[in-house]
PDB file of N, CA and C in Angstrom:
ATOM      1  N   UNK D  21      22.008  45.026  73.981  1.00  0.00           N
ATOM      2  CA  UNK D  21      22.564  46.350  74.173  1.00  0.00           C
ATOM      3  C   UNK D  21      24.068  46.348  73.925  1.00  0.00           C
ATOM      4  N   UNK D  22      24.325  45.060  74.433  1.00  0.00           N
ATOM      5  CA  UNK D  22      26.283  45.114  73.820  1.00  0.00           C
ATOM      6  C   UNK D  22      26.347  45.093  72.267  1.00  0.00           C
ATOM      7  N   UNK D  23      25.638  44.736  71.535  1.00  0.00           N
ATOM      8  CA  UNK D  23      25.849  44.435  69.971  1.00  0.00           C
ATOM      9  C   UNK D  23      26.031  45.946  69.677  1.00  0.00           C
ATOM     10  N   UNK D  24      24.912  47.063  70.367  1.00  0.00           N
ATOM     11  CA  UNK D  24      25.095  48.560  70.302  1.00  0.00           C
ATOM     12  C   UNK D  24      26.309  49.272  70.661  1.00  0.00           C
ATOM     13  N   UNK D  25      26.749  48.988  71.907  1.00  0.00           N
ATOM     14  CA  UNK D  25      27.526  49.737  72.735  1.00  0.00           C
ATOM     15  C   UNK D  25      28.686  49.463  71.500  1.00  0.00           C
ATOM     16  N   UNK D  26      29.411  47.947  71.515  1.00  0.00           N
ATOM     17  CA  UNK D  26      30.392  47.231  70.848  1.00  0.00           C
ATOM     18  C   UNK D  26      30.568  48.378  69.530  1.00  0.00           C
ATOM     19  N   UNK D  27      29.504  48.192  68.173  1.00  0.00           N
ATOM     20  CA  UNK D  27      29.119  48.990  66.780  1.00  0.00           C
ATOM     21  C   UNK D  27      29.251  50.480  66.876  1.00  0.00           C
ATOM     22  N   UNK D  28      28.774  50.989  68.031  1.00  0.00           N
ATOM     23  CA  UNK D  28      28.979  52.633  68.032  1.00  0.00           C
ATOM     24  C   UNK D  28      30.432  52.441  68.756  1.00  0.00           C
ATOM     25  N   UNK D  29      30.830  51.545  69.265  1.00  0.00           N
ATOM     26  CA  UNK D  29      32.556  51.993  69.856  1.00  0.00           C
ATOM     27  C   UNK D  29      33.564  51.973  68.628  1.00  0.00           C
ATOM     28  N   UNK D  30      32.982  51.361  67.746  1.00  0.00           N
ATOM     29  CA  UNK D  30      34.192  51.612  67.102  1.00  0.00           C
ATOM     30  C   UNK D  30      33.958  52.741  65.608  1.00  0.00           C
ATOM     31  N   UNK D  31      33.024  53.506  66.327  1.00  0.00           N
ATOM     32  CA  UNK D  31      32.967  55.559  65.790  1.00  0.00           C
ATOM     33  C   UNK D  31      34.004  56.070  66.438  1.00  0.00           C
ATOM     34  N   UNK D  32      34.492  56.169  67.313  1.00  0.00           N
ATOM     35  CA  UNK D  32      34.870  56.865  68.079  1.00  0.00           C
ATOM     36  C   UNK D  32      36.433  56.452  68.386  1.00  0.00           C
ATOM     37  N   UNK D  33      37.024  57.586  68.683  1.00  0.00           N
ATOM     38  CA  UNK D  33      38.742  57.281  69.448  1.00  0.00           C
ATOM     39  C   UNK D  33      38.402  56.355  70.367  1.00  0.00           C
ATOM     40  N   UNK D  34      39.791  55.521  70.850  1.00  0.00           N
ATOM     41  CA  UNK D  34      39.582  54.672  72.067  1.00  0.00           C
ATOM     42  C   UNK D  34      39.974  55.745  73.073  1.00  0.00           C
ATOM     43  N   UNK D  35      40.510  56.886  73.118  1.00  0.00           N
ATOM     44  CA  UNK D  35      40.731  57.909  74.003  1.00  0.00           C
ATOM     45  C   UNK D  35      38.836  58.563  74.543  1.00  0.00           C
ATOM     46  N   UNK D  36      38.329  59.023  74.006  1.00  0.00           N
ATOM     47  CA  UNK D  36      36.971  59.476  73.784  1.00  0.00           C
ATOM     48  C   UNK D  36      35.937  58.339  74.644  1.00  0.00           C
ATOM     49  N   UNK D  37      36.337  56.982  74.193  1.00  0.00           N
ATOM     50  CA  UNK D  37      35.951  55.958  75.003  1.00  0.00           C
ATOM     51  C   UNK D  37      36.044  56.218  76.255  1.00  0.00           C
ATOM     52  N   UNK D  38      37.006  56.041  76.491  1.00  0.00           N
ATOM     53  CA  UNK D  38      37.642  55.736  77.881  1.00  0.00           C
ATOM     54  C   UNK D  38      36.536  57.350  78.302  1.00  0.00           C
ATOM     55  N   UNK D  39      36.938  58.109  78.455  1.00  0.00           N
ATOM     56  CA  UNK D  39      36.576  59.394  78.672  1.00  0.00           C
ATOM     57  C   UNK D  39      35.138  58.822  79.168  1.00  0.00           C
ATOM     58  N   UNK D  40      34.287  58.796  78.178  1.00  0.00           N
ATOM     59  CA  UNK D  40      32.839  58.623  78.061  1.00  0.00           C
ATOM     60  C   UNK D  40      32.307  57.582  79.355  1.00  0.00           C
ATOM     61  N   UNK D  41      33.520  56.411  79.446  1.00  0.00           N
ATOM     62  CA  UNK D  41      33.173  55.357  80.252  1.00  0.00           C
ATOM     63  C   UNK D  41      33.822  56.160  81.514  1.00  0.00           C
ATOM     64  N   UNK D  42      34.516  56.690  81.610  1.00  0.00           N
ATOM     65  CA  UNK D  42      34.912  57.175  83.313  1.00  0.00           C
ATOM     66  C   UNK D  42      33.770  58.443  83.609  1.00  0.00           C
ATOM     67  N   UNK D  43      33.430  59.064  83.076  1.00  0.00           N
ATOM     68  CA  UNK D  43      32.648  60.237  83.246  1.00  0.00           C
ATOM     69  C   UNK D  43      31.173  59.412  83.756  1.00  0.00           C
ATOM     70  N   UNK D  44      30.432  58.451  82.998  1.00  0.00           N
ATOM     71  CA  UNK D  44      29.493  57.108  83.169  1.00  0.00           C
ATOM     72  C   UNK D  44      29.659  56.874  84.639  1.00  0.00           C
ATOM     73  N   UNK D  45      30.515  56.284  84.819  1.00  0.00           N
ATOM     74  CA  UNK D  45      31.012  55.349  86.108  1.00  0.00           C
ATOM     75  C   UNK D  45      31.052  56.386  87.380  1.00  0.00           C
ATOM     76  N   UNK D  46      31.152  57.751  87.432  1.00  0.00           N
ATOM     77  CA  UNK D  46      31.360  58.553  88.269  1.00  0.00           C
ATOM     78  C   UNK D  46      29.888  59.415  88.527  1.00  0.00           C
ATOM     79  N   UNK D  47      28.707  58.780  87.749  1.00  0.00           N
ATOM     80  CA  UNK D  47      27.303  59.443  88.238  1.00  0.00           C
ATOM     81  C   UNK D  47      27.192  59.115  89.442  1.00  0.00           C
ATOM     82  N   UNK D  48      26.239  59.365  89.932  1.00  0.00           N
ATOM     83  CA  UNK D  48      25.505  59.168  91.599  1.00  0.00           C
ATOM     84  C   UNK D  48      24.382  59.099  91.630  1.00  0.00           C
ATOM     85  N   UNK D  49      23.821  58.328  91.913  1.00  0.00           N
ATOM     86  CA  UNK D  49      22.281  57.251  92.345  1.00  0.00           C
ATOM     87  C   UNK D  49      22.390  58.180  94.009  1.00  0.00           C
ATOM     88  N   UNK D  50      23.385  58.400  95.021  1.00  0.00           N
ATOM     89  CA  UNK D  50      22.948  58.395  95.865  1.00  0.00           C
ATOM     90  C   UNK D  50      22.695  59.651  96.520  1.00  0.00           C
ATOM     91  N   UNK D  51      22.320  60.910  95.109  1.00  0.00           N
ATOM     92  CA  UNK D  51      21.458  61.961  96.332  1.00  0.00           C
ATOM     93  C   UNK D  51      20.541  61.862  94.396  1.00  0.00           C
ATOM     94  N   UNK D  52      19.312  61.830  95.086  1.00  0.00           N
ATOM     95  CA  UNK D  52      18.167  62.218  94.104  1.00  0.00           C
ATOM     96  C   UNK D  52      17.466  63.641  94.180  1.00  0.00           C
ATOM     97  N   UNK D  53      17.305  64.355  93.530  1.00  0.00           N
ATOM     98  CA  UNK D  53      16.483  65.911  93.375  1.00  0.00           C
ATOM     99  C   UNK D  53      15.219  65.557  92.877  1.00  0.00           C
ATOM    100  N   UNK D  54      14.401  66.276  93.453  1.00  0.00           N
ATOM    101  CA  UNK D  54      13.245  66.641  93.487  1.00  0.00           C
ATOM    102  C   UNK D  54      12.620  67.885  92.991  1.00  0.00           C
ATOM    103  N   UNK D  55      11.644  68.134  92.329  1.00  0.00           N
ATOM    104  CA  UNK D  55      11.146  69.246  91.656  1.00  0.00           C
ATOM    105  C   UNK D  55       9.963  68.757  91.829  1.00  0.00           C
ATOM    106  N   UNK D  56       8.872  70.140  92.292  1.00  0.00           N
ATOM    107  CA  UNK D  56       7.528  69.600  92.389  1.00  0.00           C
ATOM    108  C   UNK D  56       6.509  71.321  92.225  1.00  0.00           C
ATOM    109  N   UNK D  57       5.496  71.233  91.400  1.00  0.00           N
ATOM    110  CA  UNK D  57       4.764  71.899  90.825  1.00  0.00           C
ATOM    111  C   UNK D  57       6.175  72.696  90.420  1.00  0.00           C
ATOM    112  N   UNK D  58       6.521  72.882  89.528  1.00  0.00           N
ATOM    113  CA  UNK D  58       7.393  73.543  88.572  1.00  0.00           C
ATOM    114  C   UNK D  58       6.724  74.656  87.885  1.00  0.00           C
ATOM    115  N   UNK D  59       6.628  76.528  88.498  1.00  0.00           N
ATOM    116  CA  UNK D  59       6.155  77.429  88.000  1.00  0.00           C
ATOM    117  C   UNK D  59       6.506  77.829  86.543  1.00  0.00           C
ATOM    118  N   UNK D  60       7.796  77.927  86.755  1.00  0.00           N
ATOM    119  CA  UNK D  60       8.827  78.809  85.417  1.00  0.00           C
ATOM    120  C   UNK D  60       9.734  77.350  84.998  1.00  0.00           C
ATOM    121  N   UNK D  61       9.505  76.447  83.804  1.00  0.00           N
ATOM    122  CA  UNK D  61       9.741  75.763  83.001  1.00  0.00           C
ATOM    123  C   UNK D  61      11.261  75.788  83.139  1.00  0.00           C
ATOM    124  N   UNK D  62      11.583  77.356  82.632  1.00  0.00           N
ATOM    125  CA  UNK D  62      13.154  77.364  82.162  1.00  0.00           C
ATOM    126  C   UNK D  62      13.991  77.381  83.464  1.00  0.00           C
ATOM    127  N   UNK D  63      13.350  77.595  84.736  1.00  0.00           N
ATOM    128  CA  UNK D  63      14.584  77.166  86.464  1.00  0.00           C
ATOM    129  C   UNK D  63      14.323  75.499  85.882  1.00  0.00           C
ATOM    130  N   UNK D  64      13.463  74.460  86.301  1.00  0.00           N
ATOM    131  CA  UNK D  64      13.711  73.585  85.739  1.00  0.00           C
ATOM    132  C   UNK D  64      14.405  72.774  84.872  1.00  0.00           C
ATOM    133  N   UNK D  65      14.282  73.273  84.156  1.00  0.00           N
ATOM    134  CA  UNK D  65      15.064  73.279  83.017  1.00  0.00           C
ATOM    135  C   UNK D  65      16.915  72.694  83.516  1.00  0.00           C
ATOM    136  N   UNK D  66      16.713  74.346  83.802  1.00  0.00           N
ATOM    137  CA  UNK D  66      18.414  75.073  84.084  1.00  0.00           C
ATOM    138  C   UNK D  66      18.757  73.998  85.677  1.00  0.00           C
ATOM    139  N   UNK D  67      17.887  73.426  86.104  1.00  0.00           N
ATOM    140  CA  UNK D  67      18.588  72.469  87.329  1.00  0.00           C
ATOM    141  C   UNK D  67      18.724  70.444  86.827  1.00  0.00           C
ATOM    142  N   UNK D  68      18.092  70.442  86.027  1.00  0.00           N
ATOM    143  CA  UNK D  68      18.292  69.697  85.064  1.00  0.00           C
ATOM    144  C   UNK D  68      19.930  69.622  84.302  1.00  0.00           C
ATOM    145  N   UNK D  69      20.338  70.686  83.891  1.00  0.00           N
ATOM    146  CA  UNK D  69      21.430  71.133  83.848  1.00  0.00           C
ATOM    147  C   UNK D  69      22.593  70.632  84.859  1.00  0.00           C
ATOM    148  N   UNK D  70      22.084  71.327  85.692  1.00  0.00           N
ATOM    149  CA  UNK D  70      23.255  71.401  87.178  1.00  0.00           C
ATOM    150  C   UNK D  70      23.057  69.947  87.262  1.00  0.00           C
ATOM    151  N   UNK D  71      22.314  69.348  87.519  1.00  0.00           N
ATOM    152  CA  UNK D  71      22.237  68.110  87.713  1.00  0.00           C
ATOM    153  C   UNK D  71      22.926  67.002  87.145  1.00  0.00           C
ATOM    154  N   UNK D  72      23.119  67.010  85.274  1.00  0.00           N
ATOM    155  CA  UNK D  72      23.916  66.708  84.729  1.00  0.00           C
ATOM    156  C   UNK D  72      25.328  66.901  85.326  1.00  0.00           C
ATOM    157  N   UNK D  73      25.624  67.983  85.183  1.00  0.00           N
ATOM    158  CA  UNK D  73      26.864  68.160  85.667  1.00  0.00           C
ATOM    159  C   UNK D  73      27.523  67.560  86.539  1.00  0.00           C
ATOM    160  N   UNK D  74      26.857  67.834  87.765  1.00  0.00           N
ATOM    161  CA  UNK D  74      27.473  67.410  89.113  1.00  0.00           C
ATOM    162  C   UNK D  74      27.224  65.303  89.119  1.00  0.00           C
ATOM    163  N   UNK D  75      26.857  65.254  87.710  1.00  0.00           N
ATOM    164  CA  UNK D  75      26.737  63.944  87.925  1.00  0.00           C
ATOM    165  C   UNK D  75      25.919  63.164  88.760  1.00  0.00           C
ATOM    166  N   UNK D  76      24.659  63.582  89.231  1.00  0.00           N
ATOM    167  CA  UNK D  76      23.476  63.325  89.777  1.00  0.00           C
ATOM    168  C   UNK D  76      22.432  62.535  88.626  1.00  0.00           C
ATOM    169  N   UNK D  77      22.136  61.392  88.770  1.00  0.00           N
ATOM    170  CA  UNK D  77      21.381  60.333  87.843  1.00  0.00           C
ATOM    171  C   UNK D  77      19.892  60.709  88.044  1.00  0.00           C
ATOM    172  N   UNK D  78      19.505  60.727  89.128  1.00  0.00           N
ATOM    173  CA  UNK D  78      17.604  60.254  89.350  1.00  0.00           C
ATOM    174  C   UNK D  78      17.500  62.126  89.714  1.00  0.00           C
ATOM    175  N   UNK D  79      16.472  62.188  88.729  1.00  0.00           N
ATOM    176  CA  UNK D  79      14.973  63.427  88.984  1.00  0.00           C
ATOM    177  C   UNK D  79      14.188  63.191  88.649  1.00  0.00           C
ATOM    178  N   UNK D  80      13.090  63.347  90.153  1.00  0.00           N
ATOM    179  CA  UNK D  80      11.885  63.080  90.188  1.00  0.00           C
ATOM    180  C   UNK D  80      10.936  64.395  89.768  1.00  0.00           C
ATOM    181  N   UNK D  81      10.106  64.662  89.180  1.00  0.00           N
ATOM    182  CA  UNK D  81       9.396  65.712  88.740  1.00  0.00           C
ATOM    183  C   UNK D  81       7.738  65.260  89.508  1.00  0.00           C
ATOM    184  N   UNK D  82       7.382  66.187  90.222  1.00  0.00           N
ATOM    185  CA  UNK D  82       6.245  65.775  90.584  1.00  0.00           C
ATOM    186  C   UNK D  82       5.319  67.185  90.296  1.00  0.00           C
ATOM    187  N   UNK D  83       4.142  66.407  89.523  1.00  0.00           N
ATOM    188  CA  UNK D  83       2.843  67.647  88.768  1.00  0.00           C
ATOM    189  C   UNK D  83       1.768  67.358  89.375  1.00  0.00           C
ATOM    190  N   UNK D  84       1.866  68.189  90.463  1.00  0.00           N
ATOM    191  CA  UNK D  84       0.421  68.669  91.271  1.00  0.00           C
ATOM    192  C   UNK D  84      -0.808  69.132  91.024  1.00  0.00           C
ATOM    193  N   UNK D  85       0.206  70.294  90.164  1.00  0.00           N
ATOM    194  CA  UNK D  85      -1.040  71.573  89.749  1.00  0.00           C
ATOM    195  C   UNK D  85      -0.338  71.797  88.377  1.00  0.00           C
ATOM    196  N   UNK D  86       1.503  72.050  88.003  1.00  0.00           N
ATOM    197  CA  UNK D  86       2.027  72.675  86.975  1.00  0.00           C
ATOM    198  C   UNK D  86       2.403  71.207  86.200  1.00  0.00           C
ATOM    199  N   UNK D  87       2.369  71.114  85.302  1.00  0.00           N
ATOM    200  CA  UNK D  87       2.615  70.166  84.307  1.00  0.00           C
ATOM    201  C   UNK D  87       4.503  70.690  84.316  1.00  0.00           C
ATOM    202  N   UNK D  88       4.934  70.095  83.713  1.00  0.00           N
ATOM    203  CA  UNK D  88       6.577  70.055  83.324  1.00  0.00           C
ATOM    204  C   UNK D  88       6.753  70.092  81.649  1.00  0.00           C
ATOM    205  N   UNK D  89       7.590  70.449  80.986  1.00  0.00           N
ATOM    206  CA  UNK D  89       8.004  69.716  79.570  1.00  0.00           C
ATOM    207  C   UNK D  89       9.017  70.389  79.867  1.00  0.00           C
ATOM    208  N   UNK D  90       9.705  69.752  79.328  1.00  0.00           N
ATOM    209  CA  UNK D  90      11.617  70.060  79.048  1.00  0.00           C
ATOM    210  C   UNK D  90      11.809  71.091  78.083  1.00  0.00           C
ATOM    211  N   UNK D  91      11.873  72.062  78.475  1.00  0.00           N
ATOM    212  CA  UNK D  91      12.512  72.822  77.165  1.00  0.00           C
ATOM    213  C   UNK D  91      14.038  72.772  76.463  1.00  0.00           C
ATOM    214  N   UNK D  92      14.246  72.355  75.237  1.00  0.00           N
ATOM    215  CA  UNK D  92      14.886  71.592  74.743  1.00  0.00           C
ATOM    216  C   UNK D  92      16.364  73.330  74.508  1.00  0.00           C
ATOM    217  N   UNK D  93      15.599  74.745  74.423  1.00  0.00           N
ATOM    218  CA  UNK D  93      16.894  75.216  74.419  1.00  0.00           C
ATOM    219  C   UNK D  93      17.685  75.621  75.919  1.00  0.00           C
ATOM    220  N   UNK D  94      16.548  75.349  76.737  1.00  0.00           N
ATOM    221  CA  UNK D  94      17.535  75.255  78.084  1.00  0.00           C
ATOM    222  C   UNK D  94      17.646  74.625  78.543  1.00  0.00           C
ATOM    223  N   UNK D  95      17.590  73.182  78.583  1.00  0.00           N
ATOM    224  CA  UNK D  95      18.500  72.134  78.918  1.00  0.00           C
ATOM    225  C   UNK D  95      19.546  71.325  78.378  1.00  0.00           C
ATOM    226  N   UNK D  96      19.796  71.941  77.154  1.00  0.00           N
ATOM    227  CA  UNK D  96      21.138  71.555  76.260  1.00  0.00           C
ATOM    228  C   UNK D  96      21.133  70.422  75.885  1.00  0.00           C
ATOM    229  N   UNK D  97      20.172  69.390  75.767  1.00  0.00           N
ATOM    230  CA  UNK D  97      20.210  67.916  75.838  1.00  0.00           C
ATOM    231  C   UNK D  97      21.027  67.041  77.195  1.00  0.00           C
ATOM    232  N   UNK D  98      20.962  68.292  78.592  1.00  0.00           N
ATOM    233  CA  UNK D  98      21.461  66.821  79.614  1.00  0.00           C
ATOM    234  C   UNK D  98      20.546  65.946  79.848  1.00  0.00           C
ATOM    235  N   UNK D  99      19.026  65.901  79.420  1.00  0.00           N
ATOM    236  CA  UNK D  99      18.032  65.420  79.943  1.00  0.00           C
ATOM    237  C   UNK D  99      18.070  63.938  79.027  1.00  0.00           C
ATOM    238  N   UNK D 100      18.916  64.057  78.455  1.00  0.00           N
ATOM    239  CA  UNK D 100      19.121  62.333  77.430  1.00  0.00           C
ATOM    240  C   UNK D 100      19.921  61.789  78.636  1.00  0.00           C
ATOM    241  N   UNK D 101      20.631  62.129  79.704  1.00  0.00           N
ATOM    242  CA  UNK D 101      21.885  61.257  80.434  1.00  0.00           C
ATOM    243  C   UNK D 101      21.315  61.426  81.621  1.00  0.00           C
ATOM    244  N   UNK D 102      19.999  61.695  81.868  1.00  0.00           N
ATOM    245  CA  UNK D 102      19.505  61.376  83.581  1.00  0.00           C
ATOM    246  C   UNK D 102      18.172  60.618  83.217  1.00  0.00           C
ATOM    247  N   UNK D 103      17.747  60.077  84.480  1.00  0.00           N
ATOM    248  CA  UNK D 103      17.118  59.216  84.397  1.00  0.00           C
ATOM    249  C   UNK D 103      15.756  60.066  85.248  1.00  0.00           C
ATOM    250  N   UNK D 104      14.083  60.874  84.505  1.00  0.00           N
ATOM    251  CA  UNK D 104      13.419  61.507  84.769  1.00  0.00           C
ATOM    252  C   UNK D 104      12.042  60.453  84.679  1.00  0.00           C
ATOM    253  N   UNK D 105      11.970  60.797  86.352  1.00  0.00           N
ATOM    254  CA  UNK D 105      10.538  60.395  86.798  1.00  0.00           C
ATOM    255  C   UNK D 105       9.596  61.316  86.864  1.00  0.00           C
TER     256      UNK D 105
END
C-alpha cells in the first residue's frame, strides 16, 4: 500500500498532501452510527453525508426488512471515505 500512497503523492502539491493527511488523522472510530431498515434510500444517503463530514469513520447499515444501496447522486461519493458495514 506504501508503493501506492508514495506514486499517487507525487500527483499532487505537497500543500494538498498535508491537507489530505490532517483531514485523515482527524476521523473518529469513537462514535459509530447506525441505520437500520432504511425506508427512503435518499435520508440515508444524505446521513452518510453528514457523517463524512463530521468525520465519523464506521456505519453500520442493518437490513431487516429494507435492503440499502447507496445512491450515488446523493451521497456525493462520501461513501468511498467511510468504512460501511
Amino acid at each position: 500500500m506504501n508503493l501506492l500512497i508514495d506514486y499517487l503523492s507525487k500527483l499532487i502539491t505537497e500543500e494538498r498532501r498535508q491537507v489530505l493527511e490532517k483531514v485523515l488523522d482527524q476521523r473518529t472510530r469513537y462514535i459509530t452510527v447506525v441505520l437500520e431498515d432504511i425506508f427512503q434510500p435518499q435520508n440515508a444517503s444524505a446521513v452518510l453525508r453528514t457523517c463524512d463530514c463530521f468525520g465519523v469513520q464506521n456505519v453500520h447499515i442493518i437490513e431487516n426488512e429494507n435492503e440499502y444501496r447507496i445512491n450515488p447522486d446523493v451521497v456525493k461519493g462520501a461513501s468511498k471515505w467511510l468504512t460501511i458495514s
